[in-house]
Short mmCIF file of C-alpha atoms and ligand atoms in Angstrom, two decimals:
data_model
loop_
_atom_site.label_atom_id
_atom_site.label_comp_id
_atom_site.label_asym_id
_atom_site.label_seq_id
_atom_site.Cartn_x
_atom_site.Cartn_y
_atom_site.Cartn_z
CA UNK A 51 8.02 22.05 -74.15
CA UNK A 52 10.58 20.61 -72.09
CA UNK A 53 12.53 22.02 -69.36
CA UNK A 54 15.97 20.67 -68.34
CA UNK A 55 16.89 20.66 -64.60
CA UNK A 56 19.97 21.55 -62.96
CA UNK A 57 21.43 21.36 -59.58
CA UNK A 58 20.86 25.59 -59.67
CA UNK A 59 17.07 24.89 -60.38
CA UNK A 60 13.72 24.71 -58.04
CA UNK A 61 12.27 21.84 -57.74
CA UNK A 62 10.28 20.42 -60.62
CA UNK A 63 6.75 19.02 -59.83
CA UNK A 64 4.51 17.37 -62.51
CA UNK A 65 0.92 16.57 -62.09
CA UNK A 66 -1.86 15.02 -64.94
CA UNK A 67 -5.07 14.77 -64.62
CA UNK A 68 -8.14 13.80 -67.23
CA UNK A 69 -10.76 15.96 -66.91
CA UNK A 70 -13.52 17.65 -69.21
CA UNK A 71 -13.01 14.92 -71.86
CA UNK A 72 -9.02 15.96 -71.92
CA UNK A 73 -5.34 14.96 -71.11
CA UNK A 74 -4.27 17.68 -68.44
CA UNK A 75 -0.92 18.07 -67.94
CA UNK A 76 0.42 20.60 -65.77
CA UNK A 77 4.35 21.58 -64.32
CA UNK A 78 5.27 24.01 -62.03
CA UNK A 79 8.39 25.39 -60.20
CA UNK A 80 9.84 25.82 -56.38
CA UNK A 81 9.01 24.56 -52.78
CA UNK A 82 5.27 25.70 -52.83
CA UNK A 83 4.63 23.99 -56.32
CA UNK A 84 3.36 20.32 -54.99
CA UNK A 85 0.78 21.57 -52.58
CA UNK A 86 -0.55 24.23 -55.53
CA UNK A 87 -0.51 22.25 -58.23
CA UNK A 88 -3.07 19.72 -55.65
CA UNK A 89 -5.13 22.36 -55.29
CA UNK A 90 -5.48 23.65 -58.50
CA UNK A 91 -6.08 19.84 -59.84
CA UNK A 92 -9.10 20.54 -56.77
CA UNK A 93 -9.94 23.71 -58.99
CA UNK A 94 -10.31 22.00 -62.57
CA UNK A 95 -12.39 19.26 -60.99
CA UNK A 96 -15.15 21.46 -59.00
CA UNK A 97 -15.08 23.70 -62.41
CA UNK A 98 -15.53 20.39 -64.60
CA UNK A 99 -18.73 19.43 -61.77
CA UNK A 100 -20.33 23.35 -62.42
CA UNK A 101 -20.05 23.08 -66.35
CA UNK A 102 -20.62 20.06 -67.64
CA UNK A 103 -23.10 19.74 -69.93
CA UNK A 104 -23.98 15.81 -69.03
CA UNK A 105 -23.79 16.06 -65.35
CA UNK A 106 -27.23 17.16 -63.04
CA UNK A 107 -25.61 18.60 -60.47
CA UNK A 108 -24.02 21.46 -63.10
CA UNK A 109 -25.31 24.95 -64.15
CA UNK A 110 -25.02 23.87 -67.26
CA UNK A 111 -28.07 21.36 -67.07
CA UNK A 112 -29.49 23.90 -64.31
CA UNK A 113 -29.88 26.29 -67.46
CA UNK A 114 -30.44 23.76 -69.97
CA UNK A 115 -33.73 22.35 -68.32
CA UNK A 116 -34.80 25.40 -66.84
CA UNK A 117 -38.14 25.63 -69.02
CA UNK A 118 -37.87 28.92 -70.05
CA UNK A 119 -37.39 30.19 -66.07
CA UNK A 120 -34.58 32.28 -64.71
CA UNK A 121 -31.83 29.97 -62.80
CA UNK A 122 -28.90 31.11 -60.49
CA UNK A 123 -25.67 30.27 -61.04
CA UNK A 124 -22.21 30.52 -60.30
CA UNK A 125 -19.54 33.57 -60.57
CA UNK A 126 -17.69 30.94 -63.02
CA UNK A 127 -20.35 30.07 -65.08
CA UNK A 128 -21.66 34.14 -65.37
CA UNK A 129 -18.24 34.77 -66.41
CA UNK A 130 -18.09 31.90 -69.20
CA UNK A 131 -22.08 33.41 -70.16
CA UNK A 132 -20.94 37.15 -70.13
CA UNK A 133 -17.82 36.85 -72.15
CA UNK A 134 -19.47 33.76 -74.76
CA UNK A 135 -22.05 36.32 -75.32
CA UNK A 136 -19.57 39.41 -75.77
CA UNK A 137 -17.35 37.68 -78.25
CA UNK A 138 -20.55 36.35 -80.00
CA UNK A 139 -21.27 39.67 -80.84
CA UNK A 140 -18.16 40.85 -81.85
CA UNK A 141 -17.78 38.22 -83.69
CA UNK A 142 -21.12 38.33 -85.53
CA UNK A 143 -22.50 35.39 -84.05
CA UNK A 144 -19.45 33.14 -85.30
CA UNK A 145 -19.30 31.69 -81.39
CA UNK A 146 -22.61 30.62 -80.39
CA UNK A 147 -22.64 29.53 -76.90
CA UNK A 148 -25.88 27.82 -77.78
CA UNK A 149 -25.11 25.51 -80.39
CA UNK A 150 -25.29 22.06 -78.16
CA UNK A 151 -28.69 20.81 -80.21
CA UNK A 152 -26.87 20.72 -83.34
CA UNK A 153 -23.50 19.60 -81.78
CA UNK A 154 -25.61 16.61 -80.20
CA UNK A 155 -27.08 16.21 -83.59
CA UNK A 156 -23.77 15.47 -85.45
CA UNK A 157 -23.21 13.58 -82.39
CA UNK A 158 -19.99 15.33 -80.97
CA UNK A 159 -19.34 14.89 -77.48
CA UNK A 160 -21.03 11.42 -77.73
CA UNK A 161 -20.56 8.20 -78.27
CA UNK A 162 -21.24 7.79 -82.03
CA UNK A 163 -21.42 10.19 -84.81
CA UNK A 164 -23.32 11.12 -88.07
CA UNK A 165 -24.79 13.61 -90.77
CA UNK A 166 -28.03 14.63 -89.09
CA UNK A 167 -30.98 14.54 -91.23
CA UNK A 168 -31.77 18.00 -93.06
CA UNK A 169 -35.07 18.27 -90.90
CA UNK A 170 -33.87 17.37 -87.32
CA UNK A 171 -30.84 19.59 -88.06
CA UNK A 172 -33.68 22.67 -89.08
CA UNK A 173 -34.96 21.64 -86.01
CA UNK A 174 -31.82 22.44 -83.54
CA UNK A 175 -30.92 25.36 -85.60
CA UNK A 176 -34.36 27.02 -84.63
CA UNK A 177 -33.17 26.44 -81.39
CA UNK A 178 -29.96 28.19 -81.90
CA UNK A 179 -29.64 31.85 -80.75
CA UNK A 180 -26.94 33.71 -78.17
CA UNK A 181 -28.75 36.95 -77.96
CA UNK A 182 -31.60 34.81 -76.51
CA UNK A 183 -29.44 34.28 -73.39
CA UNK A 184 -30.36 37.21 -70.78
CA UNK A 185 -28.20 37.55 -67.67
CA UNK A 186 -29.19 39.50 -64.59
CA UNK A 187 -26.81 39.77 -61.30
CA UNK A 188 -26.58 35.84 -60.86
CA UNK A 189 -29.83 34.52 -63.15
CA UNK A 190 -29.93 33.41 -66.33
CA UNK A 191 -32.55 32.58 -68.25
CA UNK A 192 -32.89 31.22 -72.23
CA UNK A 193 -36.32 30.24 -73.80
CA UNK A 194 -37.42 26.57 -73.61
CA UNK A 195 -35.48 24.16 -75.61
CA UNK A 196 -32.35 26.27 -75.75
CA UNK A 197 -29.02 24.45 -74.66
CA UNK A 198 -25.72 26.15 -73.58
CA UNK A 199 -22.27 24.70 -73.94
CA UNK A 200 -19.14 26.19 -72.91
CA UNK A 201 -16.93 23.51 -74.84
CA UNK A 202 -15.22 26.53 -77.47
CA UNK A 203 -13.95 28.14 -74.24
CA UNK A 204 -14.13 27.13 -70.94
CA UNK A 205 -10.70 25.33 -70.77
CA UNK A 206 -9.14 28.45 -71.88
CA UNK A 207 -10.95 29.69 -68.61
CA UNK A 208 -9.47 26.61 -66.29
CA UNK A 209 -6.23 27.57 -67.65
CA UNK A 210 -6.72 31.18 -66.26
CA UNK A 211 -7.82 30.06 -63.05
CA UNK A 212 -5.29 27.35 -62.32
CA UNK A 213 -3.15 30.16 -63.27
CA UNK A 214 -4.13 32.60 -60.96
CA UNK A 215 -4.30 29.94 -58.06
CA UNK A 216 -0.69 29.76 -58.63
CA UNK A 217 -0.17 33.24 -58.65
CA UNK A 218 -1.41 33.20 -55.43
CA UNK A 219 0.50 30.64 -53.47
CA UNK A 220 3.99 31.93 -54.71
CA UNK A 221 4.63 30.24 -57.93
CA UNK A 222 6.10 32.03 -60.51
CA UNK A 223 7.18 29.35 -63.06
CA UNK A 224 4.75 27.25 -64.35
CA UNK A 225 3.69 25.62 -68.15
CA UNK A 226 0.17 24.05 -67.94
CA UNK A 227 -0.84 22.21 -71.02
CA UNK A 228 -4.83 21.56 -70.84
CA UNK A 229 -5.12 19.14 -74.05
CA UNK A 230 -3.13 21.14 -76.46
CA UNK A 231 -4.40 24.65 -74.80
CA UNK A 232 -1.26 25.73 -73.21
CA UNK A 233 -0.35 28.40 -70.59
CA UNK A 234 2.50 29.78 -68.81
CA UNK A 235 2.81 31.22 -65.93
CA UNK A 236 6.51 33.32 -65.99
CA UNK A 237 9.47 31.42 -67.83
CA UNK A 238 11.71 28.99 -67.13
CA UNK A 239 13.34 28.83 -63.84
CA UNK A 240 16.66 29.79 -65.49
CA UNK A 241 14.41 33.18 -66.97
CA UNK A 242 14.72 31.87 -70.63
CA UNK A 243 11.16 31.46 -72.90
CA UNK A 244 9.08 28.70 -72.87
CA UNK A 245 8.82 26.70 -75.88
CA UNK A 246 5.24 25.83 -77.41
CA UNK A 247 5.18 23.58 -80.38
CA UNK A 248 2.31 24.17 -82.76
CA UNK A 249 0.82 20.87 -84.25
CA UNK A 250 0.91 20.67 -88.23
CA UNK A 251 -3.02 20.17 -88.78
CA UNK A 252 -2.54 17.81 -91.86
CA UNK A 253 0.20 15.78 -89.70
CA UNK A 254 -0.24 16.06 -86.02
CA UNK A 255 2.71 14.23 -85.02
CA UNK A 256 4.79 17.22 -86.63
CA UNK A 257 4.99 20.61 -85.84
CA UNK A 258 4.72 23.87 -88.20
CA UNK A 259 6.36 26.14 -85.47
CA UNK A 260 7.60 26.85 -82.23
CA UNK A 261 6.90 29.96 -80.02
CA UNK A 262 8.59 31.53 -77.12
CA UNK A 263 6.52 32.43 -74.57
CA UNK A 264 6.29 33.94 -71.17
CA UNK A 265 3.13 34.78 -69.20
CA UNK A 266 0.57 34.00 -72.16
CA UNK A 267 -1.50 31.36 -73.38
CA UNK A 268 -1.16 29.54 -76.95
CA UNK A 269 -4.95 28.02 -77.67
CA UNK A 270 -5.27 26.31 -80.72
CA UNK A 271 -8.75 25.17 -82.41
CA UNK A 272 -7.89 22.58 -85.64
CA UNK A 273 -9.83 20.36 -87.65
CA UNK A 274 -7.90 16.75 -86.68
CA UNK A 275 -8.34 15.76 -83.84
CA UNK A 276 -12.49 15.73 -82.84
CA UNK A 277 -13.75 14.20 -86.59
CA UNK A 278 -15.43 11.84 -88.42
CA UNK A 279 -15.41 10.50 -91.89
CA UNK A 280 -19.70 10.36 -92.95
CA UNK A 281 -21.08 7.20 -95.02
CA UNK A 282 -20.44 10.04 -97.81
CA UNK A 283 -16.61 9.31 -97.31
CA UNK A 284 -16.44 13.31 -96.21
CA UNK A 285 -14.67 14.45 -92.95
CA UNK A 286 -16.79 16.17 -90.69
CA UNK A 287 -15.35 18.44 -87.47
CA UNK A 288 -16.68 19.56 -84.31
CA UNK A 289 -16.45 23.26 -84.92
CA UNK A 290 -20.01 24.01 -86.24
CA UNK A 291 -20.74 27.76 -88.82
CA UNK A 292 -23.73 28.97 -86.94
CA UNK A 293 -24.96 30.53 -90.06
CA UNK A 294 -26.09 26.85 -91.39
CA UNK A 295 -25.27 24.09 -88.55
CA UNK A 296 -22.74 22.32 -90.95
CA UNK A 297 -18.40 22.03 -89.38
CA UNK A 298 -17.25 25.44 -90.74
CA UNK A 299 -15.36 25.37 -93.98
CA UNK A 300 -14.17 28.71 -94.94
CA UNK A 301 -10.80 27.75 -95.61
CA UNK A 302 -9.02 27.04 -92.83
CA UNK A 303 -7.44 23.99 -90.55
CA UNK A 304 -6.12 25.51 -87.59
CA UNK A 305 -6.13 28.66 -85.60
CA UNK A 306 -3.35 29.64 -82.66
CA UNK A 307 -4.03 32.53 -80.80
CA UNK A 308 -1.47 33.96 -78.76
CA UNK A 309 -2.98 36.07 -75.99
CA UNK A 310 -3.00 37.08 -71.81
CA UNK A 311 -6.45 35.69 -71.56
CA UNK A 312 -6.94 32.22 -71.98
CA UNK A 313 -10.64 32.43 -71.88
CA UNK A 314 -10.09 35.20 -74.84
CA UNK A 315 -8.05 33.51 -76.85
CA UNK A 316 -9.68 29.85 -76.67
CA UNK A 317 -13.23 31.72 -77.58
CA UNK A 318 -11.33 33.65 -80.65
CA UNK A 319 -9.57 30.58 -81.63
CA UNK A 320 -12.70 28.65 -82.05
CA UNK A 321 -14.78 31.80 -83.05
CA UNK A 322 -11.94 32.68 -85.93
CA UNK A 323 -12.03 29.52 -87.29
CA UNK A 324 -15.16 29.70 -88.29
CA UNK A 325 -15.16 33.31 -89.83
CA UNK A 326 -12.44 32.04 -92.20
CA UNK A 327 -9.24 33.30 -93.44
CA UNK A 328 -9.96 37.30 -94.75
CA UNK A 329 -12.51 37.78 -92.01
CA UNK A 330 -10.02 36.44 -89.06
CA UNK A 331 -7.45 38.92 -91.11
CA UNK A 332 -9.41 41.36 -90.79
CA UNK A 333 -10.83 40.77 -87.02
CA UNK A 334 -7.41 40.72 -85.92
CA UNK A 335 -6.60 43.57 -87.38
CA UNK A 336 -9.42 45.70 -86.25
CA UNK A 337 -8.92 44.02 -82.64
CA UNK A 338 -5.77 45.06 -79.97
CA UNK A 339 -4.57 42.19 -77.04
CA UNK A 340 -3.63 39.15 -79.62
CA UNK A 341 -1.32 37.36 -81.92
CA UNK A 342 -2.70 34.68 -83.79
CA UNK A 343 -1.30 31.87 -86.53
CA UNK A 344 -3.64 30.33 -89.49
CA UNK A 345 -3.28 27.43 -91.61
CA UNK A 346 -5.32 27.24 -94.43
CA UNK A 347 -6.54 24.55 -96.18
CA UNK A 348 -4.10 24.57 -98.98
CA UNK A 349 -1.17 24.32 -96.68
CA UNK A 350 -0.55 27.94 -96.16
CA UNK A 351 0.86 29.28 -92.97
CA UNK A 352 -0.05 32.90 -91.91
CA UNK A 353 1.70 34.78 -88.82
CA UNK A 354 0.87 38.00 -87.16
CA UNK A 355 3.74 41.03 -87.20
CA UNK A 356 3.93 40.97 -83.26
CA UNK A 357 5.16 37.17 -83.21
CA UNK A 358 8.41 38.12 -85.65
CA UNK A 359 11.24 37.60 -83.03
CA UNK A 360 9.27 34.80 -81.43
CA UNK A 361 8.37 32.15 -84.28
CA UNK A 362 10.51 29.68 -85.37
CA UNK A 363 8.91 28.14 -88.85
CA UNK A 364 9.61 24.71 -89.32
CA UNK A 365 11.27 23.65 -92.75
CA UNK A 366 9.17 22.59 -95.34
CA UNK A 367 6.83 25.56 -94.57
CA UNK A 368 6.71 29.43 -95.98
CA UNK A 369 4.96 31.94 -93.83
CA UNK A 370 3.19 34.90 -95.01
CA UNK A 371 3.38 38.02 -92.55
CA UNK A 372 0.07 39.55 -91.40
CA UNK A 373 0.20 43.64 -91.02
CA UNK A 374 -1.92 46.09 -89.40
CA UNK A 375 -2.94 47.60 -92.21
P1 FAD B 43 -12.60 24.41 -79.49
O1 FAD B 43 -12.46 24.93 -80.86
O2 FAD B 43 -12.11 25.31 -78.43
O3 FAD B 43 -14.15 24.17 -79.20
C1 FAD B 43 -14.96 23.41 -80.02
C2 FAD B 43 -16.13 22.95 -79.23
O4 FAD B 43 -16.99 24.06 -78.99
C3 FAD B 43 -16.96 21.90 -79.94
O5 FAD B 43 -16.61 20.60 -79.53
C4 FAD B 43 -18.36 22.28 -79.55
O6 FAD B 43 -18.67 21.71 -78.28
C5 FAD B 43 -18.31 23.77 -79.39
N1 FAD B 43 -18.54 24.52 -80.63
C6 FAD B 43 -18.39 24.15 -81.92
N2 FAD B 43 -18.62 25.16 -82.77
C7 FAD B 43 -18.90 26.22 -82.00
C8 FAD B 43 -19.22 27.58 -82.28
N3 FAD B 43 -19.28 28.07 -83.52
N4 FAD B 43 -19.50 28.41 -81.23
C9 FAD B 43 -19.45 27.95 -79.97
N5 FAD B 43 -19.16 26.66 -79.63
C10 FAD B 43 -18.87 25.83 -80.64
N6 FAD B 43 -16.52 15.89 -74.48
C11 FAD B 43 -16.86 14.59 -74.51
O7 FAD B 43 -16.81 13.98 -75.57
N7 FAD B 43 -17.26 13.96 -73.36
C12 FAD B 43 -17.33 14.60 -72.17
O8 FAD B 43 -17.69 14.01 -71.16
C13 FAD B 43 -16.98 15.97 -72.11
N8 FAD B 43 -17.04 16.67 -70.94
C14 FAD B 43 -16.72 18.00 -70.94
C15 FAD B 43 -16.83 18.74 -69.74
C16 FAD B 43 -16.54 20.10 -69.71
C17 FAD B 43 -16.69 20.87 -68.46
C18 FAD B 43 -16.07 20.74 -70.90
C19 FAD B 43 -15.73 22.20 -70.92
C20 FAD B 43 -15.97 20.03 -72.08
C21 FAD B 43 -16.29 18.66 -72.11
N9 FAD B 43 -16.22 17.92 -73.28
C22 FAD B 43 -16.57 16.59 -73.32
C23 FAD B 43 -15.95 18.61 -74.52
C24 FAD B 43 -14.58 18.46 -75.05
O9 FAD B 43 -13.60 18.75 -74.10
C25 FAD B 43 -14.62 19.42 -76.23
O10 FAD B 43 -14.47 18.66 -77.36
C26 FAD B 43 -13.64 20.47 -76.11
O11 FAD B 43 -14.11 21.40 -75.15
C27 FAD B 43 -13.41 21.11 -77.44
O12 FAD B 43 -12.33 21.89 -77.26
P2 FAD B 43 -11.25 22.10 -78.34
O13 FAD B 43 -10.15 22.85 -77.68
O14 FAD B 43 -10.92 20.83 -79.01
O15 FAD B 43 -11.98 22.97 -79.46
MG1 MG B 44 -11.87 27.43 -78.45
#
């Protein structure tokens, strides 16, 4: 993902930032690129404030303590609600917005981990529900004790609003990398591809591909980087099967998805990966808008047909085409 400058180019601007528990890293192209990429650092920051699950001041703890009553919130949170809820349904409940009891259980996105005890994790389960989440203009309201986290998908959201925020202030070349969840904004300044490296789950420091992109985001969901080994000497991951509150294990390590939307494609990646291998086949191939990559956990590498002339396998690895049937 690098871009070489020449004397012909626009000026380069670089900005990180660590936000929502996550390395930002974000480039952009030409003379209104400094100023924009300020204020979409400004953007990421109030969006971190409004969904944080640990802060007070967030809807997220507005809906989480609500006791049962309706609570307004913002435009950005209704959006992460409305389209958590739509992809929980197509997805037949594999995202779960509300899974935070049981992900607070295991003890992800805290300080220490562990196997929760078969009765507190019955417990959280009970609690566990996204149809129970009703929205109305700007309310929302879920029944007491139910928590809402927007941790499968809302930094595929950032990414579209940073984004759009350059859209608007004149930049047209732009690669932002949000912890691994990457989207650009046009190509290179020189109107070549952008090149996105896709992490080899069983050795992160290597890649199993690269992609050429333009306008698109490339959201990947794995099973190495947010783990834990149990006093049972078994690795356990942060993306949770709602069907039994255990990390899903049907198969795979890692889903890409390629796709416009990065709100879309960071909810499918996380959503897909816990379906498992023939059911994210199948999704996919049911569903238009997409691309996606698997790895499985025998070391199998899957591609979809549309990514053909943009995929570049690295050696070592054999890909198996996915068709629309
Ligand atoms: P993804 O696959 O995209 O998402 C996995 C995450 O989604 C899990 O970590 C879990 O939270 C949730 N999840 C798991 N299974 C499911 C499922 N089946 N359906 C729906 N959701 C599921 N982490 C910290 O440790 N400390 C922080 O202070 C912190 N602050 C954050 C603030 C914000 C605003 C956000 C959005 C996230 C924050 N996080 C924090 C969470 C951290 O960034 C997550 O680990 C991250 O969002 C997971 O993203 P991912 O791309 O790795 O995985
Ligand atoms: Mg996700």
């Amino acid at each position: 993902m690098s871009a070489e400058s020449s004397s012909e180019e626009p000026e380069l601007c670089v900005r990180d930032v660590f936000a929502m528990d996550t390395f930002m890293h974000l480039k952009a192209y030409g003379e209104h690129a400094d100023t924009t990429l300020g204020k979409a650092i400004e953007r990421i920051l109030l969006l971190e404030d409004k969904l944080s699950v640990k802060s007070e001041q967030s809807d997220t703890w507005a809906i989480n303590h609500s006791d049962g009553k309706a609570v307004s919130v913002s435009k950005d949170t209704m959006t992460l609600l409305r389209k958590g809820i739509e992809i929980g349904e197509k997805t037949n409940g594999a995202l779960d917005i509300t899974l935070y009891p049981v992900i607070t259980a295991w003890g992800f996105t805290m300080d220490k981990q562990q196997i929760p005890d078969t009765q507190l994790l019955a417990d959280r389960m009970s609690l566990v529900d996204y149809t129970g989440v009703l929205t109305d203009g700007d309310l929302v309201s879920v029944p007491d004790g139910m928590q809402v986290d927007f941790g499968a998908l809302a930094k595929g959201y950032t990414s579209d609003c940073v984004i759009e925020i350059l859209k608007k202030n004149d930049v047209n070349s732009a690669l932002v990398n949000l912890g691994g969840n990457v989207h650009a904004l046009g190509s290179k300044p020189d109107g070549s591809f952008w090149k996105v490296g896709v992490q080899n789950p069983f050795f992160p420091s290597e890649q199993i591909c690269t992609l050429d992109i333009s306008d698109m985001a490339v959201i990947t969901s794995g099973n190495y980087e947010r783990y834990f080994t149990g006093s049972d000497g078994k690795k356990y991951w942060h993306i949770i099967d709602p069907k039994d509150g255990y990390p899903a294990d049907n198969g795979l390590v890692s889903v890409t998805i390629i796709g416009k939307s990065g709100l879309v494609s960071d909810a499918l990646s996380t959503a897909l990966f816990v379906l498992g291998t023939e059911e994210a086949i199948r999704y996919w191939q049911e569903e238009e808008g997409f691309e996606m990559i698997l790895v499985t956990d025998d070391a199998k590498l899957y591609y979809t047909e549309g990514l053909t002339e943009f995929i570049q396998i690295s050696k070592a690895w054999n890909a198996n085409v996915i068709f629309r049937e």
